[in-house]
Short mmCIF file of C-alpha atoms in Angstrom, two decimals:
data_model
loop_
_atom_site.label_atom_id
_atom_site.label_comp_id
_atom_site.label_asym_id
_atom_site.label_seq_id
_atom_site.Cartn_x
_atom_site.Cartn_y
_atom_site.Cartn_z
CA MET I 1 196.98 -10.76 -74.98
CA ASN I 2 196.75 -11.76 -71.36
CA CYS I 3 194.07 -9.94 -69.32
CA SER I 4 190.95 -10.18 -67.24
CA VAL I 5 187.57 -8.66 -67.01
CA TYR I 6 185.66 -8.96 -63.70
CA SER I 7 182.22 -7.84 -62.37
CA SER I 8 181.35 -5.62 -65.42
CA VAL I 9 178.21 -4.69 -67.33
CA ILE I 10 178.80 -4.14 -71.14
CA GLN I 11 175.82 -2.99 -73.12
CA GLY I 12 175.41 -2.02 -76.78
CA GLY I 13 173.00 -2.01 -79.72
CA SER I 14 175.19 -4.26 -81.84
CA PHE I 15 178.64 -5.82 -81.73
CA THR I 16 179.12 -6.13 -77.98
CA GLY I 17 181.97 -8.23 -76.55
CA GLY I 18 183.80 -8.70 -73.28
CA TYR I 19 186.98 -7.61 -75.01
CA PHE I 20 186.12 -6.43 -78.57
CA GLY I 21 182.82 -5.47 -80.15
CA ASN I 22 184.07 -5.94 -83.71
CA SER I 23 187.54 -7.34 -84.65
CA GLN I 24 189.60 -8.55 -87.62
CA GLN I 25 192.62 -10.91 -87.79
CA LEU I 26 192.03 -12.05 -84.20
CA SER I 27 194.23 -13.80 -81.69
CA ILE I 28 193.26 -14.00 -77.98
CA LYS I 29 195.13 -16.09 -75.52
CA TYR I 30 195.14 -16.55 -71.72
CA SER I 31 192.29 -14.23 -70.99
CA LYS I 32 189.35 -14.47 -68.69
CA ILE I 33 186.00 -12.74 -68.08
CA THR I 34 184.02 -13.46 -64.97
CA GLU I 35 180.77 -12.44 -63.17
CA SER I 36 179.70 -9.93 -65.90
CA VAL I 37 176.75 -9.05 -68.05
CA ILE I 38 177.01 -8.51 -71.85
CA ARG I 39 173.92 -7.37 -73.71
CA GLY I 40 173.16 -6.58 -77.31
CA SER I 41 172.83 -8.11 -80.77
CA TYR I 42 176.14 -9.83 -81.87
CA SER I 43 177.13 -10.29 -78.22
CA ALA I 44 179.76 -12.62 -76.69
CA GLY I 45 182.07 -13.18 -73.82
CA LEU I 46 185.12 -12.25 -75.91
CA VAL I 47 184.24 -10.78 -79.35
CA GLY I 48 180.77 -9.68 -80.62
CA PHE I 49 181.66 -9.87 -84.31
CA ALA I 50 184.86 -11.43 -85.78
CA PHE I 51 185.82 -11.08 -89.47
CA ALA I 52 189.12 -12.58 -90.55
CA ASN I 53 190.95 -15.25 -92.54
CA VAL I 54 192.75 -16.60 -89.56
CA ILE I 55 191.33 -16.61 -86.00
CA GLN I 56 192.84 -18.20 -82.91
CA ILE I 57 191.39 -18.28 -79.37
CA ALA I 58 193.28 -20.30 -76.84
CA ASN I 59 193.35 -20.89 -73.07
CA CYS I 60 190.49 -18.43 -72.46
CA THR I 61 187.76 -18.76 -69.78
CA VAL I 62 184.22 -17.26 -69.65
CA GLN I 63 182.80 -17.90 -66.13
CA ASN I 64 179.50 -16.84 -64.59
CA VAL I 65 178.63 -14.41 -67.37
CA THR I 66 175.17 -13.60 -68.79
CA ILE I 67 175.23 -12.99 -72.56
CA GLY I 68 172.72 -11.89 -75.13
CA THR I 69 169.58 -9.99 -75.92
CA ASN I 70 168.47 -10.19 -79.52
CA ASN I 71 170.25 -12.32 -82.16
CA PHE I 72 173.74 -13.83 -82.59
CA CYS I 73 175.12 -14.51 -79.07
CA GLY I 74 177.98 -16.85 -78.10
CA GLY I 75 180.15 -17.71 -75.06
CA LEU I 76 183.27 -16.67 -77.04
CA ILE I 77 182.12 -15.14 -80.36
CA GLY I 78 178.67 -13.82 -81.39
CA GLN I 79 179.17 -14.01 -85.08
CA LEU I 80 182.17 -15.50 -87.00
CA GLN I 81 182.45 -14.63 -90.71
CA ALA I 82 184.70 -15.28 -93.64
CA GLY I 83 187.37 -17.20 -91.96
CA SER I 84 189.46 -19.95 -93.59
CA ILE I 85 191.16 -21.24 -90.51
CA MET I 86 189.74 -21.03 -87.10
CA MET I 87 191.32 -22.62 -84.14
CA PHE I 88 189.79 -22.78 -80.69
CA SER I 89 191.89 -24.71 -78.14
CA ASN I 90 191.77 -25.18 -74.38
CA ASN I 91 188.84 -22.79 -73.84
CA VAL I 92 186.25 -23.06 -71.06
CA VAL I 93 182.77 -21.59 -70.81
CA THR I 94 181.28 -22.42 -67.43
CA MET I 95 178.38 -21.36 -65.14
CA SER I 96 177.16 -19.00 -67.84
CA ARG I 97 173.89 -18.12 -69.60
CA VAL I 98 173.85 -17.53 -73.37
CA SER I 99 170.27 -16.45 -74.27
CA CYS I 100 168.94 -14.60 -77.36
CA VAL I 101 166.17 -14.79 -79.98
CA SER I 102 168.04 -16.84 -82.59
CA HIS I 103 171.59 -18.28 -83.08
CA ALA I 104 172.82 -19.01 -79.55
CA GLY I 105 176.01 -21.06 -79.02
CA GLY I 106 178.27 -21.97 -76.11
CA PHE I 107 181.28 -21.02 -78.12
CA ILE I 108 179.93 -19.32 -81.32
CA GLY I 109 176.47 -18.02 -82.05
CA PHE I 110 176.59 -17.97 -85.85
CA ALA I 111 179.50 -19.09 -88.13
CA ASP I 112 179.04 -17.78 -91.56
CA GLU I 113 181.00 -18.15 -94.81
CA SER I 114 183.55 -20.15 -92.80
CA SER I 115 185.46 -23.11 -94.17
CA ASN I 116 187.25 -24.96 -91.36
CA ILE I 117 186.67 -24.75 -87.62
CA VAL I 118 188.68 -26.82 -85.05
CA ILE I 119 187.58 -26.95 -81.43
CA SER I 120 190.20 -28.77 -79.38
CA GLU I 121 190.09 -29.44 -75.65
CA GLY I 122 186.95 -27.35 -75.30
CA ILE I 123 184.95 -27.44 -72.07
CA LEU I 124 181.30 -26.45 -71.52
CA THR I 125 180.13 -27.02 -67.97
CA SER I 126 176.91 -25.94 -66.06
CA ASN I 127 175.60 -23.60 -68.77
CA ASN I 128 172.17 -22.60 -70.10
CA ILE I 129 172.02 -21.97 -73.86
CA THR I 130 168.76 -20.76 -75.17
CA ALA I 131 167.37 -19.44 -78.48
CA SER I 132 163.69 -18.43 -77.96
CA ASN I 133 163.00 -18.61 -81.70
CA ALA I 134 165.53 -20.89 -83.40
CA ASN I 135 168.99 -22.49 -83.47
CA ALA I 136 170.69 -23.20 -80.23
CA GLY I 137 173.84 -25.35 -79.94
CA GLY I 138 176.30 -26.42 -77.33
CA PHE I 139 179.31 -25.29 -79.31
CA ILE I 140 177.80 -23.44 -82.33
CA GLY I 141 174.18 -22.20 -82.69
CA THR I 142 174.22 -22.01 -86.55
CA PHE I 143 176.82 -23.06 -89.08
CA SER I 144 176.01 -21.60 -92.50
CA THR I 145 178.51 -21.58 -95.38
CA VAL I 146 178.68 -21.11 -99.15
CA TYR I 147 181.88 -23.17 -99.46
CA SER I 148 181.97 -26.89 -100.35
CA GLY I 149 184.16 -29.31 -98.46
CA CYS I 150 183.75 -27.41 -95.13
CA THR I 151 184.62 -29.10 -91.92
CA LEU I 152 183.94 -28.85 -88.26
CA LYS I 153 186.39 -30.76 -86.04
CA ILE I 154 185.63 -31.29 -82.38
CA VAL I 155 188.58 -33.02 -80.66
CA THR I 156 188.83 -34.25 -77.06
CA SER I 157 186.15 -31.87 -75.89
CA ARG I 158 183.63 -32.21 -73.04
CA ILE I 159 180.02 -30.99 -72.31
CA SER I 160 178.76 -31.47 -68.75
CA SER I 161 175.48 -30.34 -67.17
CA VAL I 162 174.58 -28.08 -70.05
CA ARG I 163 171.00 -27.34 -71.05
CA VAL I 164 170.45 -26.34 -74.70
CA PHE I 165 166.94 -25.22 -75.60
CA SER I 166 165.20 -23.85 -78.69
CA PRO I 167 161.72 -24.59 -80.11
CA ASN I 168 163.34 -24.97 -83.55
CA SER I 169 166.73 -26.79 -83.94
CA ALA I 170 168.63 -27.48 -80.78
CA GLY I 171 171.73 -29.65 -80.71
CA ILE I 172 174.55 -30.44 -78.26
CA ALA I 173 177.24 -29.71 -80.82
CA VAL I 174 175.52 -27.64 -83.49
CA GLY I 175 171.99 -26.31 -83.48
CA TYR I 176 171.48 -25.85 -87.24
CA ARG I 177 173.72 -26.23 -90.29
CA TYR I 178 173.15 -25.28 -93.91
CA PRO I 179 174.08 -26.66 -96.26
CA ALA I 180 175.58 -30.07 -95.26
CA PHE I 181 179.13 -30.21 -94.19
CA THR I 182 181.59 -32.67 -92.62
CA VAL I 183 181.56 -33.02 -88.85
CA SER I 184 184.34 -35.00 -87.17
CA THR I 185 184.16 -35.77 -83.57
CA SER I 186 187.05 -37.37 -81.61
CA ILE I 187 186.05 -37.90 -77.96
CA LEU I 188 183.11 -35.56 -77.62
CA ARG I 189 181.75 -36.59 -74.29
CA GLY I 190 178.37 -35.45 -73.00
CA GLU I 191 177.08 -35.70 -69.38
CA ASN I 192 173.78 -34.71 -67.74
CA TYR I 193 170.91 -33.21 -69.71
CA VAL I 194 172.69 -33.47 -73.10
CA ASN I 195 170.72 -36.56 -74.38
CA ASN I 196 173.62 -37.71 -76.59
CA ILE I 197 172.57 -35.16 -79.28
CA LYS I 198 175.18 -34.16 -81.71
CA ILE I 199 173.54 -32.01 -84.35
CA ALA I 200 170.03 -30.90 -84.82
CA ASN I 201 168.55 -31.27 -88.36
CA CYS I 202 167.03 -28.60 -90.55
CA ALA I 203 163.61 -30.24 -89.89
CA ASN I 204 163.37 -28.69 -86.44
CA TYR I 205 164.10 -31.90 -84.56
CA ALA I 206 167.01 -32.42 -82.13
CA THR I 207 168.41 -35.60 -83.66
CA THR I 208 171.77 -37.34 -83.99
CA CYS I 209 173.24 -37.13 -87.45
#
């Protein structure tokens, strides 16, 4: 898939995405959405709701896009569910606003029943990520899983001039996670307004874990 969306308004009740509202077995590469507005629950720059065992998003850009209304909003995916292998490589979210009631993330709003997520060469620059009620994260708003031994790997990624806000659980990598899982960061660099926060705890404080 190699396509672009420019200067568009996409609005729906649920499952609203710049490319797909609801998708399974997903692979998106070399795609771009710019100067657009995407509104609804489960809303995102690329896919509102993704359900699959294997998901790959690579070399995609979300630029100057306003995303979100209610719950589950993300720069790339609103909600990601039941995936065993999820690869995000060389993606950029820039000059965008991701804002909803709960579960707002620069890449993924809510990752549920997922076992392994790898974010490689990810870039977040000049974004505002807000959850007015709870759980806002630079990369992932909420990571919730029933599996043991789950991992989130962030490799050679950068966050610059990004504001992440929520009154309950805000973190520069992940806003809220339940239960505990393994986080591995290799060169996660934060600049301007990020306060060196990696993960917010369940106790409603933005703290480094």
